[in-house]
Short mmCIF file of C-alpha atoms and ligand atoms in Angstrom, two decimals:
data_model
loop_
_atom_site.label_atom_id
_atom_site.label_comp_id
_atom_site.label_asym_id
_atom_site.label_seq_id
_atom_site.Cartn_x
_atom_site.Cartn_y
_atom_site.Cartn_z
CA UNK K 20 -79.37 53.48 122.94
CA UNK K 21 -75.70 53.06 122.18
CA UNK K 22 -75.04 56.35 124.00
CA UNK K 23 -75.00 54.25 126.92
CA UNK K 24 -72.61 51.68 125.75
CA UNK K 25 -70.58 51.89 128.91
CA UNK K 26 -73.76 50.73 130.85
CA UNK K 27 -74.14 47.75 128.52
CA UNK K 28 -72.57 44.27 128.61
CA UNK K 29 -71.89 44.33 124.82
CA UNK K 30 -70.21 46.62 122.19
CA UNK K 31 -72.37 48.49 119.81
CA UNK K 32 -73.09 46.43 116.67
CA UNK K 33 -73.16 47.47 113.12
CA UNK K 34 -76.14 47.44 110.75
CA UNK K 35 -79.87 48.01 111.75
CA UNK K 36 -79.24 47.30 115.37
CA UNK K 37 -77.13 50.22 115.52
CA UNK K 38 -80.16 52.37 115.09
CA UNK K 39 -82.39 50.85 117.90
CA UNK K 40 -83.41 53.29 120.68
CA UNK K 41 -82.90 56.91 120.99
CA UNK K 42 -86.53 57.34 120.89
CA UNK K 43 -88.04 60.71 121.61
CA UNK K 44 -89.57 61.67 124.99
CA UNK K 45 -92.64 63.93 123.72
CA UNK K 46 -94.15 66.34 126.02
CA UNK K 47 -97.93 65.61 125.09
CA UNK K 48 -99.56 68.60 126.92
CA UNK K 49 -103.00 67.63 125.33
CA UNK K 50 -102.89 64.24 127.33
CA UNK K 51 -102.66 66.16 130.59
CA UNK K 52 -106.38 66.91 130.91
CA UNK K 53 -107.62 63.33 131.22
CA UNK K 54 -104.81 62.30 132.93
CA UNK K 55 -104.88 65.25 135.48
CA UNK K 56 -100.89 65.53 135.63
CA UNK K 57 -98.02 66.61 133.36
CA UNK K 58 -97.54 63.85 130.64
CA UNK K 59 -94.40 63.03 128.77
CA UNK K 60 -94.66 60.00 126.23
CA UNK K 61 -91.56 57.85 125.66
CA UNK K 62 -92.49 56.91 122.05
CA UNK K 63 -90.97 53.46 121.29
CA UNK K 64 -92.74 53.11 117.74
CA UNK K 65 -89.73 54.92 116.25
CA UNK K 66 -87.71 51.77 116.72
CA UNK K 67 -86.99 49.81 113.57
CA UNK K 68 -89.80 47.22 114.22
CA UNK K 69 -92.09 49.51 116.05
CA UNK K 70 -91.65 48.42 119.71
CA UNK K 71 -89.22 48.64 122.56
CA UNK K 72 -88.44 44.92 122.18
CA UNK K 73 -85.75 45.98 119.62
CA UNK K 74 -83.72 47.20 122.48
CA UNK K 75 -83.38 43.69 123.92
CA UNK K 76 -83.05 42.03 120.66
CA UNK K 77 -80.12 44.16 119.74
CA UNK K 78 -78.23 43.70 122.97
CA UNK K 79 -79.35 39.82 122.74
CA UNK K 80 -77.86 39.48 119.12
CA UNK K 81 -74.63 41.33 120.09
CA UNK K 82 -74.09 39.03 123.08
CA UNK K 83 -74.44 35.77 121.33
CA UNK K 84 -73.02 34.08 118.08
CA UNK K 85 -74.80 31.60 115.76
CA UNK K 86 -78.48 31.26 115.57
CA UNK K 87 -80.88 32.82 117.97
CA UNK K 88 -84.30 31.54 119.22
CA UNK K 89 -87.35 33.09 120.77
CA UNK K 90 -90.73 31.85 122.13
CA UNK K 91 -93.05 34.77 121.06
CA UNK K 92 -96.04 35.23 118.61
CA UNK K 93 -95.76 39.12 118.94
CA UNK K 94 -93.49 41.90 118.79
CA UNK K 95 -90.59 40.03 120.22
CA UNK K 96 -90.70 37.56 117.41
CA UNK K 97 -90.78 40.38 114.74
CA UNK K 98 -88.05 42.23 116.45
CA UNK K 99 -85.81 39.36 116.68
CA UNK K 100 -86.33 38.14 113.13
CA UNK K 101 -85.74 41.64 111.64
CA UNK K 102 -82.58 42.35 113.53
CA UNK K 103 -81.13 38.82 112.88
CA UNK K 104 -81.57 38.74 109.16
CA UNK K 105 -79.91 42.15 108.85
CA UNK K 106 -77.09 40.57 110.93
CA UNK K 107 -77.03 37.63 108.56
CA UNK K 108 -77.80 35.37 111.59
CA UNK K 109 -80.49 32.59 111.69
CA UNK K 110 -83.56 33.16 113.73
CA UNK K 111 -85.77 30.42 115.17
CA UNK K 112 -89.14 31.58 116.30
CA UNK K 113 -91.61 29.34 118.26
CA UNK K 114 -95.27 30.38 117.94
CA UNK K 115 -98.47 28.77 119.10
CA UNK K 116 -100.53 26.47 116.83
CA UNK K 117 -103.50 28.82 116.73
CA UNK K 118 -101.49 31.94 115.73
CA UNK K 119 -103.57 34.19 113.32
CA UNK K 120 -102.53 34.32 109.65
CA UNK K 121 -102.08 38.02 109.85
CA UNK K 122 -99.72 37.78 112.73
CA UNK K 123 -97.88 34.92 111.29
CA UNK K 124 -97.30 37.09 108.05
CA UNK K 125 -95.88 39.80 110.16
CA UNK K 126 -93.28 37.60 111.66
CA UNK K 127 -92.52 35.61 108.37
CA UNK K 128 -91.66 38.73 106.39
CA UNK K 129 -88.50 38.81 108.06
CA UNK K 130 -87.38 35.41 106.98
CA UNK K 131 -87.18 33.37 110.30
CA UNK K 132 -87.55 29.65 110.55
CA UNK K 133 -91.01 29.28 112.34
CA UNK K 134 -91.86 26.43 114.50
CA UNK K 135 -95.62 26.19 115.06
CA UNK K 136 -96.13 24.41 118.41
CA UNK K 137 -98.94 22.15 119.25
CA UNK K 138 -99.44 21.69 123.01
CA UNK K 139 -98.74 23.92 126.12
CA UNK K 140 -97.13 27.23 125.03
CA UNK K 141 -96.17 28.25 128.54
CA UNK K 142 -94.51 25.01 129.14
CA UNK K 143 -92.51 25.42 126.06
CA UNK K 144 -91.10 28.79 127.28
CA UNK K 145 -89.62 27.01 130.36
CA UNK K 146 -88.16 24.24 128.23
CA UNK K 147 -86.27 26.56 126.00
CA UNK K 148 -84.98 28.53 129.04
CA UNK K 149 -83.57 25.28 130.45
CA UNK K 150 -82.22 24.29 127.06
CA UNK K 151 -80.70 27.69 127.11
CA UNK K 152 -78.18 27.08 124.32
CA UNK K 153 -79.09 24.12 122.22
CA UNK K 154 -75.96 23.38 120.12
CA UNK K 155 -75.53 26.52 118.06
CA UNK K 156 -78.94 28.27 119.36
CA UNK K 157 -79.06 30.85 121.83
CA UNK K 158 -82.51 31.63 123.13
CA UNK K 159 -83.17 35.34 123.94
CA UNK K 160 -86.51 35.16 125.78
CA UNK K 161 -88.26 38.01 127.67
CA UNK K 162 -86.32 37.64 130.93
CA UNK K 163 -83.01 36.59 129.55
CA UNK K 164 -80.22 38.86 131.06
CA UNK K 165 -78.98 40.24 127.68
CA UNK K 166 -82.71 41.28 126.81
CA UNK K 167 -83.16 42.87 130.28
CA UNK K 168 -79.90 44.77 129.86
CA UNK K 169 -81.06 46.02 126.62
CA UNK K 170 -84.45 47.07 127.89
CA UNK K 171 -82.95 48.96 130.66
CA UNK K 172 -81.98 51.68 128.06
CA UNK K 173 -85.59 52.83 128.01
CA UNK K 174 -85.12 53.96 131.63
CA UNK K 175 -81.75 55.40 131.24
CA UNK K 176 -82.94 57.37 128.18
CA UNK K 177 -85.97 58.79 130.04
CA UNK K 178 -83.93 59.95 132.99
CA UNK K 179 -81.24 61.51 130.78
CA UNK K 180 -83.94 63.33 128.74
CA UNK K 181 -85.22 65.23 131.82
CA UNK K 182 -82.09 65.58 133.75
CA UNK K 183 -81.32 67.61 135.85
CA UNK K 184 -85.12 67.40 136.66
CA UNK K 185 -86.62 64.23 137.81
CA UNK K 186 -89.91 62.77 136.89
CA UNK K 187 -92.29 61.59 139.69
CA UNK K 188 -93.31 58.48 137.99
CA UNK K 189 -92.88 56.15 135.00
CA UNK K 190 -95.93 54.32 133.95
CA UNK K 191 -95.70 51.25 131.64
CA UNK K 192 -97.77 48.33 130.61
CA UNK K 193 -96.44 44.89 131.71
CA UNK K 194 -96.84 41.38 130.59
CA UNK K 195 -93.80 38.98 131.22
CA UNK K 196 -92.23 41.70 133.47
CA UNK K 197 -88.98 41.91 131.44
CA UNK K 198 -89.33 45.50 130.49
CA UNK K 199 -90.20 46.48 134.09
CA UNK K 200 -87.30 44.64 135.32
CA UNK K 201 -84.77 46.32 132.87
CA UNK K 202 -86.21 49.95 133.81
CA UNK K 203 -85.82 49.11 137.54
CA UNK K 204 -82.30 47.93 136.81
CA UNK K 205 -81.64 51.39 135.11
CA UNK K 206 -83.11 53.27 138.24
CA UNK K 207 -80.98 51.22 140.60
CA UNK K 208 -77.76 51.81 138.54
CA UNK K 209 -78.46 55.55 138.48
CA UNK K 210 -79.09 55.45 142.08
CA UNK K 211 -75.91 53.68 142.87
CA UNK K 212 -73.76 55.88 140.62
CA UNK K 213 -75.14 58.95 142.49
CA UNK K 214 -76.99 60.37 139.49
CA UNK K 215 -80.50 60.09 141.11
CA UNK K 216 -81.17 61.24 144.59
CA UNK K 217 -84.80 59.89 144.47
CA UNK K 218 -85.99 57.44 141.82
CA UNK K 219 -89.26 57.85 140.09
CA UNK K 220 -92.14 55.57 141.27
CA UNK K 221 -92.66 52.45 138.96
CA UNK K 222 -96.48 52.11 138.21
CA UNK K 223 -97.30 49.10 136.03
CA UNK K 224 -100.52 48.43 134.15
CA UNK K 225 -102.20 45.14 133.15
CA UNK K 226 -105.40 44.26 131.20
CA UNK K 227 -108.11 43.19 133.64
CA UNK K 228 -108.58 40.14 131.62
CA UNK K 229 -105.26 38.69 132.35
CA UNK K 230 -103.64 40.57 135.30
CA UNK K 231 -101.57 37.94 137.47
CA UNK K 232 -99.10 40.66 138.64
CA UNK K 233 -101.86 43.14 139.58
CA UNK K 234 -103.70 40.32 141.38
CA UNK K 235 -100.65 39.59 143.34
CA UNK K 236 -100.11 43.11 144.12
CA UNK K 237 -103.78 43.53 145.48
CA UNK K 238 -103.27 40.46 147.60
CA UNK K 239 -100.15 42.03 148.90
CA UNK K 240 -98.12 39.03 148.00
CA UNK K 241 -94.34 38.88 146.89
CA UNK K 242 -94.89 36.05 144.32
CA UNK K 243 -97.05 35.96 141.18
CA UNK K 244 -99.41 32.80 140.67
CA UNK K 245 -100.42 31.87 137.06
CA UNK K 246 -103.92 32.74 135.94
CA UNK K 247 -106.21 31.37 133.32
CA UNK K 248 -106.18 34.44 131.15
CA UNK K 249 -109.25 35.58 129.46
CA UNK K 250 -109.71 37.36 125.94
CA UNK K 251 -108.49 41.10 125.62
CA UNK K 252 -107.73 43.44 122.96
CA UNK K 253 -104.29 43.90 124.73
CA UNK K 254 -102.82 40.61 123.52
CA UNK K 255 -99.34 41.88 123.84
CA UNK K 256 -99.68 42.14 127.60
CA UNK K 257 -101.60 38.97 128.22
CA UNK K 258 -98.95 36.61 129.69
CA UNK K 259 -100.90 34.55 132.24
CA UNK K 260 -97.66 33.23 133.74
CA UNK K 261 -95.24 35.97 133.75
CA UNK K 262 -91.48 34.82 134.03
CA UNK K 263 -90.46 38.01 135.46
CA UNK K 264 -93.56 38.69 137.62
CA UNK K 265 -91.90 38.47 140.96
CA UNK K 266 -89.27 40.95 139.79
CA UNK K 267 -91.78 43.32 138.70
CA UNK K 268 -93.43 43.27 142.04
CA UNK K 269 -90.32 43.87 143.81
CA UNK K 270 -89.57 46.76 141.54
CA UNK K 271 -92.88 48.25 142.30
CA UNK K 272 -92.22 47.77 146.09
CA UNK K 273 -88.75 49.22 145.94
CA UNK K 274 -89.94 52.38 144.08
CA UNK K 275 -93.12 53.13 146.08
CA UNK K 276 -95.31 52.34 142.80
CA UNK K 277 -98.31 50.08 142.08
CA UNK K 278 -99.70 47.71 139.73
CA UNK K 279 -103.19 48.43 138.31
CA UNK K 280 -105.63 46.82 136.00
CA UNK K 281 -107.71 48.26 133.36
CA UNK K 282 -110.68 47.13 131.31
CA UNK K 283 -110.65 46.78 127.59
CA UNK K 284 -113.28 49.69 127.41
CA UNK K 285 -110.87 51.92 129.20
CA UNK K 286 -108.05 50.68 126.93
CA UNK K 287 -109.82 51.32 123.64
CA UNK K 288 -110.85 54.88 124.99
CA UNK K 289 -107.16 55.48 125.94
CA UNK K 290 -105.87 54.57 122.42
CA UNK K 291 -108.44 56.84 120.73
CA UNK K 292 -107.29 59.64 122.94
CA UNK K 293 -103.66 59.26 122.30
CA UNK K 294 -104.22 59.45 118.43
CA UNK K 295 -107.01 62.05 118.45
CA UNK K 296 -105.33 64.45 120.90
CA UNK K 297 -101.71 63.80 120.91
CA UNK K 298 -101.24 62.29 117.19
CA UNK K 299 -99.74 59.14 118.60
CA UNK K 300 -100.90 55.78 117.24
CA UNK K 301 -100.14 52.85 119.79
CA UNK K 302 -101.42 49.27 119.91
CA UNK K 303 -103.96 48.36 122.54
CA UNK K 304 -101.47 46.74 124.89
CA UNK K 305 -99.53 50.03 124.90
CA UNK K 306 -102.52 52.28 125.39
CA UNK K 307 -103.31 50.40 128.53
CA UNK K 308 -100.47 52.37 130.17
CA UNK K 309 -102.59 55.63 129.63
CA UNK K 310 -105.76 54.14 130.83
CA UNK K 311 -103.68 53.00 134.02
CA UNK K 312 -102.39 56.47 134.49
CA UNK K 313 -105.83 58.10 134.33
CA UNK K 314 -106.97 55.56 136.93
CA UNK K 315 -104.06 56.35 139.19
CA UNK K 316 -104.50 60.09 139.19
CA UNK K 317 -108.26 59.67 139.68
CA UNK K 318 -108.08 57.28 142.73
CA UNK K 319 -104.65 58.11 143.86
CA UNK K 320 -101.78 57.48 144.56
CA UNK K 321 -100.54 60.05 141.75
CA UNK K 322 -101.60 63.65 142.35
CA UNK K 323 -102.19 66.38 139.76
CA UNK K 324 -98.98 68.05 140.55
CA UNK K 325 -97.01 65.07 139.22
CA UNK K 326 -95.00 64.79 135.92
CA UNK K 327 -95.08 61.43 134.42
CA UNK K 328 -93.35 59.50 131.86
CA UNK K 329 -95.79 57.17 130.03
CA UNK K 330 -94.12 54.49 127.86
CA UNK K 331 -95.79 54.14 124.62
CA UNK K 332 -94.46 50.54 124.07
CA UNK K 333 -95.48 49.65 120.50
CA UNK K 334 -96.96 50.96 117.36
CA UNK K 335 -100.76 51.01 116.45
CA UNK K 336 -99.86 50.83 112.67
CA UNK K 337 -100.35 46.94 112.88
CA UNK K 338 -103.66 46.98 114.24
CA UNK K 339 -106.95 47.55 112.46
CA UNK K 340 -108.49 50.96 113.34
CA UNK K 341 -112.17 51.83 113.25
CA UNK K 342 -113.74 55.05 112.09
CA UNK K 343 -114.61 57.40 115.09
CA UNK K 344 -118.46 57.82 115.71
CA UNK K 345 -118.54 61.15 114.08
CA UNK K 346 -115.77 61.17 111.36
CA UNK K 347 -115.22 64.51 109.92
CA UNK K 348 -115.62 63.45 106.32
CA UNK K 349 -117.05 65.94 103.85
CA UNK K 350 -118.25 64.62 100.49
CA UNK K 351 -118.10 67.43 97.77
CA UNK K 352 -117.94 67.88 94.06
CA UNK K 353 -117.09 71.47 93.61
CA UNK K 354 -113.78 72.66 95.27
CA UNK K 355 -114.18 76.17 94.22
CA UNK K 356 -117.65 76.31 96.16
CA UNK K 357 -116.19 75.02 99.36
CA UNK K 358 -115.65 77.47 101.96
CA UNK K 359 -113.53 75.00 104.32
CA UNK K 360 -113.94 77.20 107.35
CA UNK K 361 -114.33 75.03 110.39
C1 PLP T 1 -93.85 42.86 125.14
C2 PLP T 1 -94.76 44.10 125.14
C3 PLP T 1 -95.20 44.66 126.41
C4 PLP T 1 -94.83 44.07 127.64
O1 PLP T 1 -93.54 43.82 128.07
P1 PLP T 1 -92.99 42.79 129.11
O2 PLP T 1 -91.40 42.95 129.03
O3 PLP T 1 -93.43 41.34 128.58
O4 PLP T 1 -93.63 42.97 130.28
C5 PLP T 1 -95.94 45.82 126.43
N1 PLP T 1 -96.21 46.44 125.17
C6 PLP T 1 -95.92 45.88 124.11
C7 PLP T 1 -96.38 46.72 122.78
C8 PLP T 1 -94.99 44.68 123.93
O5 PLP T 1 -94.71 44.44 122.69
#
């Protein structure tokens, strides 16, 4: 991502943060069939902590001094803690009281100070934003300008990878709206710089159980109203009160895109297809994007002529996997006697 240093508000840091971004754009032709279009996958699991969050954390750290704080119990917490410890910076992570022990351990391995918060977690987010910098602590939350600046590099890299060709659309899962805001920023800057005549459409995908941005889009409103989110396997995209929701809606409108919701059943199927066909293991929240893409081409507005970049936002390696219904496991005792054909 530091190839775009002139587009960023900070200088490239040393250490682990230097190696964030620059992820591959994979032409995954085996995904074309179900999606009914030409599919490219921007594969973010190759980042140091396995998600695009490292982009925002790297810029967030480079743009602040002293301790950093974040309100997250998922990929953002891991990302901040990992990059902070490498930079010899203290990291404060605020997680909800009911976080699972597995998730807590994933964060804890990177040595942050963890505050487990009783009470309303959504309210806490707003409070830390208004605190902004408690003496010596800078909060780099999902919609902080430094994080959004870092996360725009996903968009810059995608456009640079296919140039001088242009993609018809970029499809990504959305929760707080921070990543979508960043990618929109990239497209606007490329357009303003005369580097893109027409910008790709931005299509955003949410889990049906918690889809405040998609609901506002369906109601044709400009503002996102908080929802009471239900359970979904896509926990990374289940923010019931997205801080950058309105900006995500504006991005969609500006680029003639859309916001769709997908069921957990569709998400699970998409996750399996990504691994089984394309060899790409992503987490459920990330697989939602492929489920959304299949829906977008089936019922419009995307056509089968389209070339699409799907953003695989986070790794599947942290999630338990289940055996496929018909695993190709062969039990044998005599290697010499096996033909191994087919
Ligand atoms: C954070 C996250 C998202 C959602 O990004 P927002 O910026 O919150 O909209 C999607 N996928 C994964 C894997 C994430 O960690």
